[in-house]
Amino acid sequence: MIPALYADDDILILDKPAGLAVQPGAGVRVCVLDAVERDYGFRPYLVHRLDKETAGCLIVARSPRAAAAVSALLGGNGAVKEYRAVVSGKPDPATGVYRDDVRVRGAARSAETRYRTLDSDGRLSVVSAVLGTGRMHQIRQHFAQAGHPIIGDDKHGDFRLNKALARELGMKRLMLYAASLYLPLSSPVEVHASLPPHFAAFFDRWGHGAPA
């Protein structure tokens, strides 16, 4: 059962595990939509998406009306989505904003990602990233364009480094998760995802505690 972080009459916020696809597709036996119907008793409507390998806060709605209303909030109307990632190198400056265009289905789209470095040993860094826009693979593309690809990224990442870190630290999954979410509803909602197991294992092997 996917743990619930919040539930009301309109939405359900899940703590999605890494490796679970959000919707049906080739090779997908069970997806989030199936799991919610099985475990929570309703067929959900997607509000937004997370990549299969991205864990953390995911909103689904109980009706098309609710899905449209919350989706509008996520479009820059006060909602805050924060992600945590492990990236190559050390961003300089330690805090900043990426505004380079990203590619979405072959077309260049404007995008904004605000980031903050939480911990680093020079070779690897733990960063916080807050979306200003919600483009597909936006965070992954922005950090890769800046020379700090996310570890475990099999599309935009440093494949040689990924292989080396899989051997050294056992890092075989995408090191990105949706850590927290704030929704400015009539009664504001703020939730925090649990630390994914592969992140906990990384912090243990890396010798650093998880940043607050």
Coordinates of C-alpha atoms in Angstrom, one line a residue:
M1 CA 0.0 0.0 0.0
I2 CA 1.4 3.4 -0.9
P3 CA 1.4 5.5 2.2
A4 CA -0.8 8.6 2.3
L5 CA 0.6 11.9 3.5
Y6 CA -2.7 13.8 3.4
A7 CA -6.3 13.0 2.4
D8 CA -9.5 15.0 2.1
D9 CA -12.7 14.8 0.0
D10 CA -10.9 16.2 -3.1
I11 CA -7.3 14.9 -3.1
L12 CA -4.9 12.3 -1.8
I13 CA -1.2 13.0 -1.4
L14 CA 0.9 9.9 -1.6
D15 CA 4.5 9.1 -0.6
K16 CA 5.3 7.3 -3.9
P17 CA 8.1 4.8 -3.8
A18 CA 10.9 4.8 -6.4
G19 CA 10.4 2.2 -9.2
L20 CA 6.6 2.6 -9.4
A21 CA 5.2 4.1 -12.6
V22 CA 2.4 6.7 -12.2
Q23 CA 0.3 5.5 -15.1
P24 CA 0.0 2.4 -17.4
G25 CA 2.6 1.8 -20.1
A26 CA 4.7 -0.8 -21.8
G27 CA 6.1 -3.2 -19.3
V28 CA 4.1 -1.7 -16.4
R29 CA 2.2 -4.4 -14.4
V30 CA 0.9 -2.2 -11.6
C31 CA 1.0 1.6 -11.6
V32 CA -0.1 4.3 -9.1
L33 CA -3.6 4.6 -10.6
D34 CA -4.1 0.8 -10.1
A35 CA -2.7 0.8 -6.6
V36 CA -4.9 3.7 -5.4
E37 CA -8.0 2.0 -6.8
R38 CA -7.0 -1.2 -5.1
D39 CA -6.0 0.3 -1.7
Y40 CA -8.1 3.4 -1.4
G41 CA -11.3 2.4 -3.3
F42 CA -11.5 5.0 -6.0
R43 CA -10.0 5.5 -9.5
P44 CA -7.9 8.6 -9.2
Y45 CA -7.3 11.5 -11.6
L46 CA -3.7 12.6 -12.1
V47 CA -2.9 16.2 -11.0
H48 CA 0.8 16.0 -11.9
R49 CA 3.4 13.3 -12.6
L50 CA 6.6 11.9 -11.2
D51 CA 9.1 9.8 -13.2
K52 CA 9.0 6.1 -12.4
E53 CA 12.3 6.3 -10.6
T54 CA 11.4 9.5 -8.7
A55 CA 10.0 9.0 -5.2
G56 CA 8.1 11.3 -2.9
C57 CA 5.1 13.6 -2.8
L58 CA 2.5 12.9 -5.5
I59 CA -1.1 14.3 -5.7
V60 CA -4.0 12.5 -7.1
A61 CA -7.6 13.8 -7.2
R62 CA -11.0 12.2 -6.6
S63 CA -12.7 14.1 -9.5
P64 CA -11.9 15.9 -12.7
R65 CA -13.0 19.2 -11.0
A66 CA -10.5 18.7 -8.1
A67 CA -7.7 17.7 -10.5
A68 CA -8.2 20.8 -12.5
A69 CA -8.3 23.1 -9.5
V70 CA -5.2 21.7 -7.9
S71 CA -3.3 21.5 -11.2
A72 CA -4.0 25.3 -11.6
L73 CA -2.5 25.9 -8.1
L74 CA 0.7 24.0 -9.2
G75 CA 1.1 26.4 -12.1
G76 CA 2.8 29.1 -10.1
N77 CA 0.0 30.2 -7.9
G78 CA 1.6 29.8 -4.5
A79 CA 2.2 26.1 -4.4
V80 CA 5.7 25.1 -3.6
K81 CA 7.3 21.8 -4.7
E82 CA 10.7 21.0 -3.3
Y83 CA 12.9 18.2 -4.5
R84 CA 16.1 16.8 -3.1
A85 CA 18.9 15.3 -5.3
V86 CA 22.5 14.1 -5.2
V87 CA 24.5 15.7 -8.0
S88 CA 28.0 15.5 -9.4
G89 CA 30.4 18.2 -8.2
K90 CA 29.6 21.3 -6.2
P91 CA 27.3 24.0 -7.6
D92 CA 28.9 27.5 -7.7
P93 CA 27.4 29.6 -6.5
A94 CA 26.0 27.4 -3.7
T95 CA 22.5 29.0 -4.1
G96 CA 21.0 30.2 -7.3
V97 CA 18.5 29.9 -10.1
Y98 CA 18.7 28.1 -13.4
R99 CA 16.6 29.6 -16.2
D100 CA 17.9 27.8 -19.3
D101 CA 15.4 26.4 -21.7
V102 CA 14.7 22.7 -21.5
R103 CA 13.7 20.3 -24.2
V104 CA 10.1 18.9 -23.9
R105 CA 9.2 16.4 -26.7
G106 CA 11.8 18.0 -29.0
A107 CA 10.8 21.6 -28.4
A108 CA 12.6 24.2 -26.3
R109 CA 10.5 25.4 -23.4
S110 CA 11.3 28.1 -20.8
A111 CA 11.9 26.8 -17.3
E112 CA 13.0 28.0 -13.9
T113 CA 14.6 26.0 -11.1
R114 CA 15.8 27.6 -7.8
Y115 CA 18.4 25.5 -6.0
R116 CA 20.3 25.5 -2.8
T117 CA 23.4 23.3 -1.9
L118 CA 22.8 21.5 1.4
D119 CA 26.0 19.4 1.8
S120 CA 29.0 18.6 -0.4
D121 CA 32.4 16.9 -0.3
G122 CA 33.4 18.5 -3.6
R123 CA 32.8 15.4 -5.6
L124 CA 29.1 15.0 -4.8
S125 CA 26.5 17.4 -3.4
V126 CA 23.1 17.2 -1.9
V127 CA 20.9 19.9 -3.2
S128 CA 17.4 21.3 -2.7
A129 CA 15.5 22.3 -5.9
V130 CA 12.2 24.3 -6.0
L131 CA 10.3 24.4 -9.3
G132 CA 9.3 27.8 -10.7
T133 CA 7.9 25.9 -13.7
G134 CA 6.9 22.3 -14.1
R135 CA 8.5 21.0 -17.3
M136 CA 9.2 17.4 -18.0
H137 CA 12.6 16.4 -16.6
Q138 CA 13.2 20.0 -15.8
I139 CA 15.4 19.5 -12.7
R140 CA 17.4 16.7 -14.4
Q141 CA 18.0 18.8 -17.5
H142 CA 18.9 22.0 -15.6
F143 CA 21.5 20.3 -13.4
A144 CA 23.0 18.5 -16.3
Q145 CA 23.2 21.7 -18.3
A146 CA 25.0 23.3 -15.4
G147 CA 27.6 20.5 -15.3
H148 CA 26.2 18.9 -12.2
P149 CA 24.1 16.0 -13.5
I150 CA 21.9 14.0 -11.0
I151 CA 23.5 10.7 -10.0
G152 CA 21.8 7.7 -11.4
D153 CA 20.2 9.7 -14.3
D154 CA 20.2 7.3 -17.2
K155 CA 19.1 10.0 -19.8
H156 CA 20.8 13.3 -18.9
G157 CA 23.5 12.0 -16.5
D158 CA 27.2 11.2 -16.4
F159 CA 27.1 7.5 -17.3
R160 CA 30.7 6.8 -16.5
L161 CA 30.3 8.4 -13.0
N162 CA 27.1 6.5 -12.5
K163 CA 28.8 3.2 -13.1
A164 CA 31.7 4.1 -10.7
L165 CA 29.3 5.2 -7.9
A166 CA 27.2 2.0 -8.4
R167 CA 30.4 0.1 -7.6
E168 CA 31.7 2.3 -4.8
L169 CA 28.5 3.4 -3.0
G170 CA 25.8 1.1 -4.4
M171 CA 24.0 4.0 -6.0
K172 CA 21.9 2.3 -8.7
R173 CA 18.7 4.4 -8.6
L174 CA 18.0 8.0 -9.7
M175 CA 19.0 10.2 -6.8
L176 CA 16.0 12.5 -6.9
Y177 CA 12.8 12.7 -4.8
A178 CA 9.9 15.0 -4.2
A179 CA 10.7 15.9 -0.6
S180 CA 7.9 18.3 0.3
L181 CA 4.8 20.0 -1.0
Y182 CA 2.9 23.1 0.1
L183 CA -0.6 23.8 -1.3
P184 CA -2.3 27.2 -0.5
L185 CA -5.8 25.7 -0.1
S186 CA -8.4 27.4 2.1
S187 CA -6.8 25.4 4.9
P188 CA -3.1 25.3 3.7
V189 CA -1.6 21.8 3.3
E190 CA 2.1 21.1 3.8
V191 CA 3.5 17.5 3.6
H192 CA 6.9 15.9 3.8
A193 CA 7.9 12.6 2.1
S194 CA 9.8 10.0 4.0
L195 CA 13.5 9.6 3.1
P196 CA 13.6 7.0 0.4
P197 CA 15.6 3.8 1.3
H198 CA 18.2 4.4 -1.4
F199 CA 18.8 7.9 -0.1
A200 CA 19.2 6.6 3.5
A201 CA 21.7 3.9 2.2
F202 CA 23.6 6.6 0.3
F203 CA 24.0 8.8 3.4
D204 CA 25.1 5.9 5.4
R205 CA 27.8 4.9 2.9
W206 CA 28.8 8.5 2.2
G207 CA 29.4 9.1 5.8
H208 CA 27.1 12.2 6.0
G209 CA 23.8 12.6 7.8
A210 CA 20.7 13.5 5.8
P211 CA 20.5 17.3 5.6
A212 CA 17.6 18.9 7.6

